Amino acid sequence: MRAYGLPSGIGIATLVCVASVSAADLKAEAAAEVRYTLPTTEFALANGLRVIVREDHRAPTVMQMLFYKAGSLDELSGTTGVAHVLEHMMFRGTQQVGPGEFSRRVAALGGSENAFTMQDCTAYFTRIEKSHLPDIMELEADRMHNLALTRETFDREIRVVMEERRLSVEDKPEALLAEALRATAYSASPARWPVIGWQDDLHHMTWLDARAWYERWYAPNNALLVVAGDVDPASVRAQAERWFGAIPARPLPLRKPQNEPPQHGLKRIVLKASVSVPRVTLAFKTVPLEENPTAKHDAYALSVLAAVLDGYPNARLEKHLVREQRLADGVDASYSMVARGPQLFTLSALPAQGKSVKELEAALRSELKKIAQNGVGAEELQRVKTQLYAARVYERDSVFSQVMEMGLTEMAGHSWRTIEHMDEALNAVTAQEVQAVAARYFTDDQLTVATLVPQPVRSVTHLKNLTQKN
Amino acid sequence: MRIRTQFLYLAFATFLAAIMLGRPSAVLAEPLIQQWRTTSGAKVLLVEDHAIPMLDIQVNFDAGSRYDPPSRSGLAAMTARILRTGTRATQGCLGLTEAQIENHFADLGGVVSDTVDEDSAALRLRTLSIAPKRDAALATFAALLQCPSFPEKKLAREKQRIITVLKERSSRPQVQAEKTFSAAVFGAHPYGASPDPKGISTLTPAALSAFYRTHYDAQHAVLSIVGDCDRLQAERIAEQLMRALPPGAPRAVLPPVVPLASPREIKVPNSALQAHILLGAPAIARGDPDYFALLVANQVLGGGTLISRLGHEVREQRGLSYGVYSTFVPAAQPGRFQISLQTQKDQVPEALAVVRATLAKFIAQGPTQAELEAAKNYLVNSFPLQLDSNGKRLGIVATIGFYGLPLDYLNTWTARVNAVTREEAQAVFAKHVNLDKMVTVLVGAPE
């Protein structure tokens, strides 16, 4: 039944942010409390497919996740959304397995399956009782090279995707705002378009676009298989050889960088929508963790900064803007350092009654300015690091989180082996470094401000005006 | 901080987790649940698991929104929320402000949350299990449960926040659909109520305190403990958390959930591009002997978009909706059966006709033998997935404890699924789902 969840801020710490950011307390304490890295093995097949096996023997289950390094960052104008459309088509049958049959077979084995598309990659996952791993590996390998893409199945599925876009974006003002903001902040980078694609591009997409995408990117040498759970690496290796080993490698297209030109001056957009509460989002262009993640890097300090602002219930934004000044009824800070494309550091807020988005924008900027000028306290910094450490321990409870973290780290161009270094680097971030990145990145020349402006809403009166038919 | 949800699109909406509650795993089929009562009378359930140095604790109080007075929807939820905003120095508790409480948990790596549904208010603590951190976190958690101060200023702020959020959501078609649907399915029964700004605005510290004194008693509380903790430690923790709670008072007598007398279709205008459609009616309560047959039958009808009849007809064959699901949500009193989908406005008549025809055929004929076997296979084979993390176990254990399900519930679960026959699945589904006694809510459908 519907739980009435009282909000404790707009967003809470989860997966990518904390998972990949995550980590580390005082080193001695960490060593005493938990060795959080479980046995992990990595190998590659002759055709270039890389495989990571993580052993977690708590339950007799296994998760298989196959990542393809092909996401919306690799799309071209005019066919935006094709990475995600292909993801849908991967469930629509192969030469051997009929449409929908993949899901029915997995279900018969008691598995649960799904897939997702991001900027960096597309991934397919199945969770199942461990004895069925060979079955799902066979199915996953089959659709890597035998997809039966037809005009008929495509024409039906593209309608589903357009429904999905209506559901998740078009009818959600806050999602439209985020989409418009990205499209404004970036002018050349493919990070400017939504992963789900523009509706008009979806409308004009054909089955040939999907097929071309499949042929371009779906090859073993562009994929990473992660298997985690109650498994033994040697038998996973034998199974992987058996099912994926014979799929030939293919030359991959050159990835052009499509770098974003420098921004000169603040960008600002306004979005009108049928909402009763306005919202303001500030997005600063920043960098992700780049090559050599073991080096000192701004991304670590930016991650700690995000946690100082919004990493625990009484963190700065909530404390100052919601509680002390009563300017906002919800606040959120977000930054992901592990990613392939350019990254935005965003601050978002809902004004409290009687407060304007203008006041709120000023207050958000003043919070950043305070850090740039005065830095952060030792207690605050330590608290954030404890949060990161605890999140790391708690993450062990979820096999899914562990697989996601390793896979997304790899898709961003870093080895899963560097995750531990990242933890240490985060733990080593100093107050001076946090202050320095606050001063360096939060300037008008990196900034885009997006405001959601309420339009008259019909719904309140109309709810009373129901048409009934008995 | 949050996951980059705006960049992540799934092949289909994941709805399973919600449906699966009460469908636990063979992992726990061994005698892993220990149960006892504290000296104060609270029921305690413990599942030990020492693999990860963490501990999850949940207290379910008989303090759900079904006890909200009609004019004060949101009272139960607000009471649970406000517990975290201040404590009094009394009864051995520390007197703490909201900031002190939150900083304290943050310094320890502890996480406190609350979930209030129709039947219960659940307060949850996740902590590292290393003794100094665990004990410090527990002392503060105990203070929230035993000595809340209901600070007026914090309540005023939270009221404003909830009202803002309710307003922000009020125009969303999904929210309108759920609100309208609940009201139509449950009528005047408290299960039909949704929080509204007016009710929220009337809440006072005195009202919250009175609700707390009536409903947060040990006698009706269920404490679930999962993780790195042995029986002796758990007994001490349970005594510590369940002492010095309010005495409690007789609960308001709730009316029965009344079956619908006739079909009803309700249209709510909305300018969204997609219409949101909900169909359903009151169905079964927790512990209903028909539960397993309904679980299997529903798995065939709409248990998963890519593998169900509804999914096949609505999404696979016609591309009408991204997701379509059916589910039974058993509660203390009969909860809802519900079918949900969304589709572009002008496709509403077609989608609705397909759903109704599929449902009518299913009621009349039930699942085929092959469908029944496939559904049972799925349910039985996926059993180990339902409890493969401490977080999932905690949820199931709390459900077993709160609703008084038998302690061997998990041990007998697969056998009971396997025992369901085609005839039984059909008969039981037809007994509980009747197209002529069903509500249809259409938000944003063409006029």
Short mmCIF file of N, CA, C and O in Angstrom, two decimals, chain A residues 172-255:
data_model
loop_
_atom_site.label_atom_id
_atom_site.label_comp_id
_atom_site.label_asym_id
_atom_site.label_seq_id
_atom_site.Cartn_x
_atom_site.Cartn_y
_atom_site.Cartn_z
N LYS A 172 6.72 15.00 -16.47
CA LYS A 172 7.38 15.27 -15.19
C LYS A 172 8.17 16.56 -15.30
O LYS A 172 9.29 16.58 -15.79
N PRO A 173 7.61 17.66 -14.82
CA PRO A 173 8.26 18.97 -14.98
C PRO A 173 9.70 18.99 -14.48
O PRO A 173 10.56 19.59 -15.12
N GLU A 174 10.00 18.32 -13.35
CA GLU A 174 11.36 18.38 -12.85
C GLU A 174 12.33 17.64 -13.77
O GLU A 174 13.49 18.02 -13.90
N ALA A 175 11.83 16.60 -14.47
CA ALA A 175 12.67 15.90 -15.44
C ALA A 175 12.87 16.76 -16.69
O ALA A 175 13.95 16.81 -17.27
N LEU A 176 11.81 17.44 -17.11
CA LEU A 176 11.93 18.36 -18.25
C LEU A 176 12.93 19.46 -17.95
O LEU A 176 13.70 19.88 -18.81
N LEU A 177 12.91 19.93 -16.71
CA LEU A 177 13.84 21.00 -16.32
C LEU A 177 15.27 20.49 -16.38
O LEU A 177 16.16 21.17 -16.93
N ALA A 178 15.50 19.29 -15.87
CA ALA A 178 16.86 18.73 -15.90
C ALA A 178 17.33 18.54 -17.34
O ALA A 178 18.48 18.81 -17.69
N GLU A 179 16.40 18.10 -18.18
CA GLU A 179 16.72 17.88 -19.58
C GLU A 179 17.07 19.19 -20.28
O GLU A 179 18.08 19.29 -21.00
N ALA A 180 16.25 20.20 -20.04
CA ALA A 180 16.49 21.51 -20.67
C ALA A 180 17.79 22.12 -20.16
O ALA A 180 18.52 22.78 -20.91
N LEU A 181 18.07 21.88 -18.90
CA LEU A 181 19.30 22.42 -18.32
C LEU A 181 20.53 21.82 -19.00
O LEU A 181 21.46 22.54 -19.37
N ARG A 182 20.54 20.54 -19.20
CA ARG A 182 21.69 19.91 -19.85
C ARG A 182 21.84 20.39 -21.29
O ARG A 182 22.95 20.61 -21.78
N ALA A 183 20.70 20.52 -21.94
CA ALA A 183 20.73 20.96 -23.34
C ALA A 183 21.23 22.39 -23.46
O ALA A 183 21.68 22.81 -24.52
N THR A 184 21.14 23.14 -22.38
CA THR A 184 21.62 24.52 -22.37
C THR A 184 23.08 24.59 -21.93
O THR A 184 23.90 25.31 -22.52
N ALA A 185 23.41 23.84 -20.90
CA ALA A 185 24.77 23.89 -20.35
C ALA A 185 25.79 23.45 -21.40
O ALA A 185 26.86 24.04 -21.52
N TYR A 186 25.45 22.43 -22.17
CA TYR A 186 26.37 21.94 -23.20
C TYR A 186 25.89 22.35 -24.57
O TYR A 186 24.71 22.28 -24.87
N SER A 187 26.84 22.77 -25.41
CA SER A 187 26.43 23.09 -26.76
C SER A 187 27.02 22.14 -27.80
O SER A 187 26.44 21.95 -28.86
N ALA A 188 28.16 21.53 -27.53
CA ALA A 188 28.77 20.63 -28.51
C ALA A 188 28.83 19.19 -28.03
O ALA A 188 28.70 18.26 -28.82
N SER A 189 29.01 19.00 -26.75
CA SER A 189 29.16 17.64 -26.23
C SER A 189 27.84 16.86 -26.36
O SER A 189 26.76 17.42 -26.15
N PRO A 190 27.93 15.58 -26.68
CA PRO A 190 26.70 14.77 -26.70
C PRO A 190 26.06 14.62 -25.32
O PRO A 190 24.96 14.08 -25.20
N ALA A 191 26.73 15.11 -24.28
CA ALA A 191 26.11 15.12 -22.95
C ALA A 191 24.90 16.03 -22.96
O ALA A 191 24.13 16.05 -21.99
N ARG A 192 24.71 16.80 -24.03
CA ARG A 192 23.60 17.76 -24.03
C ARG A 192 22.24 17.09 -24.28
O ARG A 192 21.22 17.64 -23.95
N TRP A 193 22.22 15.92 -24.88
CA TRP A 193 20.88 15.34 -25.11
C TRP A 193 20.54 14.27 -24.09
O TRP A 193 21.41 13.66 -23.50
N PRO A 194 19.25 14.03 -23.93
CA PRO A 194 18.81 13.06 -22.92
C PRO A 194 19.12 11.63 -23.36
O PRO A 194 19.11 11.34 -24.56
N VAL A 195 19.37 10.76 -22.40
CA VAL A 195 19.64 9.36 -22.71
C VAL A 195 18.46 8.74 -23.46
O VAL A 195 18.63 7.97 -24.40
N ILE A 196 17.25 9.12 -23.07
CA ILE A 196 16.09 8.50 -23.72
C ILE A 196 15.85 9.08 -25.12
O ILE A 196 15.10 8.53 -25.91
N GLY A 197 16.56 10.18 -25.43
CA GLY A 197 16.45 10.76 -26.77
C GLY A 197 15.34 11.80 -26.86
O GLY A 197 14.44 11.84 -26.02
N TRP A 198 15.44 12.63 -27.89
CA TRP A 198 14.35 13.59 -28.14
C TRP A 198 13.18 12.84 -28.77
O TRP A 198 13.37 11.93 -29.58
N GLN A 199 11.96 13.25 -28.41
CA GLN A 199 10.79 12.53 -28.90
C GLN A 199 10.72 12.54 -30.42
O GLN A 199 10.36 11.55 -31.05
N ASP A 200 11.13 13.64 -31.01
CA ASP A 200 11.07 13.72 -32.47
C ASP A 200 12.07 12.76 -33.13
O ASP A 200 11.79 12.16 -34.17
N ASP A 201 13.22 12.61 -32.52
CA ASP A 201 14.20 11.62 -33.03
C ASP A 201 13.63 10.20 -32.92
O ASP A 201 13.82 9.38 -33.82
N LEU A 202 12.95 9.94 -31.81
CA LEU A 202 12.35 8.61 -31.63
C LEU A 202 11.27 8.39 -32.70
O LEU A 202 11.14 7.32 -33.28
N HIS A 203 10.52 9.46 -32.94
CA HIS A 203 9.43 9.39 -33.90
C HIS A 203 9.95 9.02 -35.30
O HIS A 203 9.30 8.30 -36.05
N HIS A 204 11.13 9.54 -35.63
CA HIS A 204 11.66 9.30 -36.97
C HIS A 204 12.68 8.17 -37.03
O HIS A 204 13.28 7.93 -38.08
N MET A 205 12.89 7.50 -35.92
CA MET A 205 13.88 6.42 -35.92
C MET A 205 13.34 5.21 -36.68
O MET A 205 12.14 4.95 -36.67
N THR A 206 14.23 4.49 -37.36
CA THR A 206 13.80 3.28 -38.06
C THR A 206 14.56 2.08 -37.53
O THR A 206 15.56 2.21 -36.83
N TRP A 207 14.10 0.91 -37.92
CA TRP A 207 14.76 -0.31 -37.47
C TRP A 207 16.19 -0.38 -37.97
O TRP A 207 17.03 -1.01 -37.37
N LEU A 208 16.46 0.31 -39.09
CA LEU A 208 17.82 0.30 -39.63
C LEU A 208 18.78 1.08 -38.72
O LEU A 208 19.95 0.72 -38.60
N ASP A 209 18.28 2.15 -38.09
CA ASP A 209 19.12 2.89 -37.12
C ASP A 209 19.50 1.97 -35.97
O ASP A 209 20.65 1.96 -35.51
N ALA A 210 18.52 1.20 -35.49
CA ALA A 210 18.79 0.28 -34.37
C ALA A 210 19.78 -0.79 -34.80
O ALA A 210 20.71 -1.13 -34.07
N ARG A 211 19.58 -1.30 -36.01
CA ARG A 211 20.48 -2.36 -36.49
C ARG A 211 21.91 -1.83 -36.63
O ARG A 211 22.88 -2.51 -36.28
N ALA A 212 22.03 -0.62 -37.16
CA ALA A 212 23.36 -0.04 -37.35
C ALA A 212 24.07 0.10 -35.99
O ALA A 212 25.27 -0.16 -35.87
N TRP A 213 23.31 0.52 -34.99
CA TRP A 213 23.88 0.67 -33.65
C TRP A 213 24.38 -0.68 -33.12
O TRP A 213 25.47 -0.80 -32.58
N TYR A 214 23.55 -1.69 -33.30
CA TYR A 214 23.90 -3.04 -32.85
C TYR A 214 25.18 -3.52 -33.54
O TYR A 214 26.09 -4.04 -32.91
N GLU A 215 25.24 -3.30 -34.83
CA GLU A 215 26.41 -3.77 -35.58
C GLU A 215 27.67 -3.00 -35.22
O GLU A 215 28.77 -3.53 -35.24
N ARG A 216 27.48 -1.74 -34.84
CA ARG A 216 28.63 -0.91 -34.54
C ARG A 216 29.25 -1.26 -33.18
O ARG A 216 30.45 -1.31 -33.04
N TRP A 217 28.40 -1.50 -32.18
CA TRP A 217 28.92 -1.56 -30.80
C TRP A 217 28.81 -2.90 -30.11
O TRP A 217 29.46 -3.12 -29.08
N TYR A 218 27.95 -3.80 -30.57
CA TYR A 218 27.72 -5.03 -29.82
C TYR A 218 28.69 -6.12 -30.25
O TYR A 218 28.38 -6.98 -31.07
N ALA A 219 29.88 -6.05 -29.67
CA ALA A 219 30.95 -7.00 -29.97
C ALA A 219 31.63 -7.36 -28.66
O ALA A 219 31.66 -6.55 -27.73
N PRO A 220 32.19 -8.55 -28.57
CA PRO A 220 32.81 -8.97 -27.30
C PRO A 220 33.93 -8.04 -26.87
O PRO A 220 34.14 -7.84 -25.67
N ASN A 221 34.64 -7.48 -27.85
CA ASN A 221 35.75 -6.59 -27.50
C ASN A 221 35.28 -5.20 -27.08
O ASN A 221 36.10 -4.34 -26.78
N ASN A 222 33.96 -4.98 -27.06
CA ASN A 222 33.44 -3.72 -26.52
C ASN A 222 32.58 -4.00 -25.28
O ASN A 222 31.75 -3.19 -24.91
N ALA A 223 32.79 -5.17 -24.68
CA ALA A 223 31.90 -5.57 -23.58
C ALA A 223 32.69 -6.01 -22.35
O ALA A 223 33.87 -6.35 -22.44
N LEU A 224 32.00 -5.96 -21.23
CA LEU A 224 32.56 -6.41 -19.96
C LEU A 224 31.50 -7.24 -19.25
O LEU A 224 30.38 -6.78 -19.06
N LEU A 225 31.87 -8.44 -18.89
CA LEU A 225 30.95 -9.31 -18.17
C LEU A 225 31.33 -9.33 -16.70
O LEU A 225 32.47 -9.63 -16.36
N VAL A 226 30.37 -8.99 -15.83
CA VAL A 226 30.63 -9.06 -14.39
C VAL A 226 29.71 -10.12 -13.80
O VAL A 226 28.50 -10.09 -14.03
N VAL A 227 30.28 -11.06 -13.08
CA VAL A 227 29.50 -12.11 -12.44
C VAL A 227 29.81 -12.07 -10.95
O VAL A 227 30.98 -12.09 -10.55
N ALA A 228 28.77 -11.97 -10.13
CA ALA A 228 29.02 -11.85 -8.70
C ALA A 228 28.04 -12.71 -7.92
O ALA A 228 26.88 -12.84 -8.29
N GLY A 229 28.52 -13.32 -6.86
CA GLY A 229 27.65 -14.13 -6.01
C GLY A 229 28.34 -15.40 -5.57
O GLY A 229 29.58 -15.45 -5.48
N ASP A 230 27.53 -16.43 -5.37
CA ASP A 230 28.03 -17.68 -4.82
C ASP A 230 28.61 -18.54 -5.95
O ASP A 230 28.04 -19.55 -6.34
N VAL A 231 29.72 -18.09 -6.51
CA VAL A 231 30.32 -18.76 -7.67
C VAL A 231 31.80 -19.01 -7.45
O VAL A 231 32.43 -18.41 -6.59
N ASP A 232 32.32 -19.87 -8.35
CA ASP A 232 33.75 -20.15 -8.30
C ASP A 232 34.34 -19.66 -9.62
O ASP A 232 33.81 -19.96 -10.70
N PRO A 233 35.42 -18.87 -9.57
CA PRO A 233 35.94 -18.21 -10.77
C PRO A 233 36.32 -19.18 -11.89
O PRO A 233 36.09 -18.88 -13.07
N ALA A 234 36.83 -20.34 -11.53
CA ALA A 234 37.26 -21.27 -12.58
C ALA A 234 36.06 -21.76 -13.39
O ALA A 234 36.12 -21.84 -14.63
N SER A 235 34.96 -22.04 -12.72
CA SER A 235 33.81 -22.54 -13.49
C SER A 235 33.15 -21.39 -14.26
O SER A 235 32.62 -21.60 -15.35
N VAL A 236 33.20 -20.19 -13.73
CA VAL A 236 32.68 -19.05 -14.49
C VAL A 236 33.51 -18.88 -15.76
O VAL A 236 32.98 -18.65 -16.86
N ARG A 237 34.81 -19.05 -15.62
CA ARG A 237 35.68 -18.90 -16.77
C ARG A 237 35.36 -19.95 -17.84
O ARG A 237 35.25 -19.63 -19.03
N ALA A 238 35.16 -21.18 -17.39
CA ALA A 238 34.85 -22.24 -18.34
C ALA A 238 33.53 -21.95 -19.06
O ALA A 238 33.41 -22.12 -20.28
N GLN A 239 32.54 -21.49 -18.31
CA GLN A 239 31.25 -21.16 -18.91
C GLN A 239 31.37 -19.99 -19.88
O GLN A 239 30.78 -19.98 -20.96
N ALA A 240 32.13 -18.99 -19.49
CA ALA A 240 32.29 -17.81 -20.35
C ALA A 240 32.97 -18.22 -21.67
O ALA A 240 32.57 -17.80 -22.75
N GLU A 241 33.99 -19.07 -21.57
CA GLU A 241 34.67 -19.56 -22.77
C GLU A 241 33.67 -20.30 -23.66
O GLU A 241 33.63 -20.12 -24.87
N ARG A 242 32.87 -21.12 -23.00
CA ARG A 242 31.94 -21.95 -23.76
C ARG A 242 30.92 -21.11 -24.52
O ARG A 242 30.64 -21.35 -25.69
N TRP A 243 30.34 -20.14 -23.86
CA TRP A 243 29.23 -19.42 -24.49
C TRP A 243 29.67 -18.19 -25.26
O TRP A 243 29.09 -17.86 -26.30
N PHE A 244 30.64 -17.47 -24.75
CA PHE A 244 31.04 -16.23 -25.43
C PHE A 244 32.28 -16.42 -26.32
O PHE A 244 32.57 -15.59 -27.18
N GLY A 245 33.04 -17.50 -26.05
CA GLY A 245 34.37 -17.64 -26.67
C GLY A 245 34.37 -17.62 -28.19
O GLY A 245 35.33 -17.13 -28.80
N ALA A 246 33.31 -18.15 -28.80
CA ALA A 246 33.32 -18.28 -30.26
C ALA A 246 32.81 -17.03 -30.98
O ALA A 246 32.82 -16.98 -32.21
N ILE A 247 32.36 -16.05 -30.24
CA ILE A 247 31.84 -14.84 -30.91
C ILE A 247 33.03 -14.01 -31.38
O ILE A 247 33.89 -13.64 -30.59
N PRO A 248 33.09 -13.72 -32.68
CA PRO A 248 34.29 -13.04 -33.17
C PRO A 248 34.37 -11.57 -32.74
O PRO A 248 33.34 -10.89 -32.61
N ALA A 249 35.60 -11.12 -32.51
CA ALA A 249 35.82 -9.69 -32.25
C ALA A 249 35.59 -8.93 -33.54
O ALA A 249 35.63 -9.49 -34.64
N ARG A 250 35.27 -7.63 -33.39
CA ARG A 250 35.08 -6.81 -34.59
C ARG A 250 35.78 -5.48 -34.38
O ARG A 250 35.88 -5.02 -33.24
N PRO A 251 36.24 -4.85 -35.48
CA PRO A 251 36.84 -3.53 -35.30
C PRO A 251 35.79 -2.55 -34.78
O PRO A 251 34.64 -2.57 -35.24
N LEU A 252 36.17 -1.72 -33.85
CA LEU A 252 35.22 -0.75 -33.28
C LEU A 252 35.45 0.61 -33.92
O LEU A 252 36.57 0.95 -34.28
N PRO A 253 34.38 1.38 -34.07
CA PRO A 253 34.54 2.72 -34.66
C PRO A 253 35.39 3.61 -33.75
O PRO A 253 35.44 3.39 -32.54
N LEU A 254 35.99 4.57 -34.35
CA LEU A 254 36.76 5.56 -33.60
C LEU A 254 35.78 6.40 -32.78
O LEU A 254 34.75 6.83 -33.29
N ARG A 255 36.11 6.64 -31.52
CA ARG A 255 35.27 7.54 -30.72
C ARG A 255 35.87 8.93 -30.79
O ARG A 255 36.98 9.15 -30.31
#
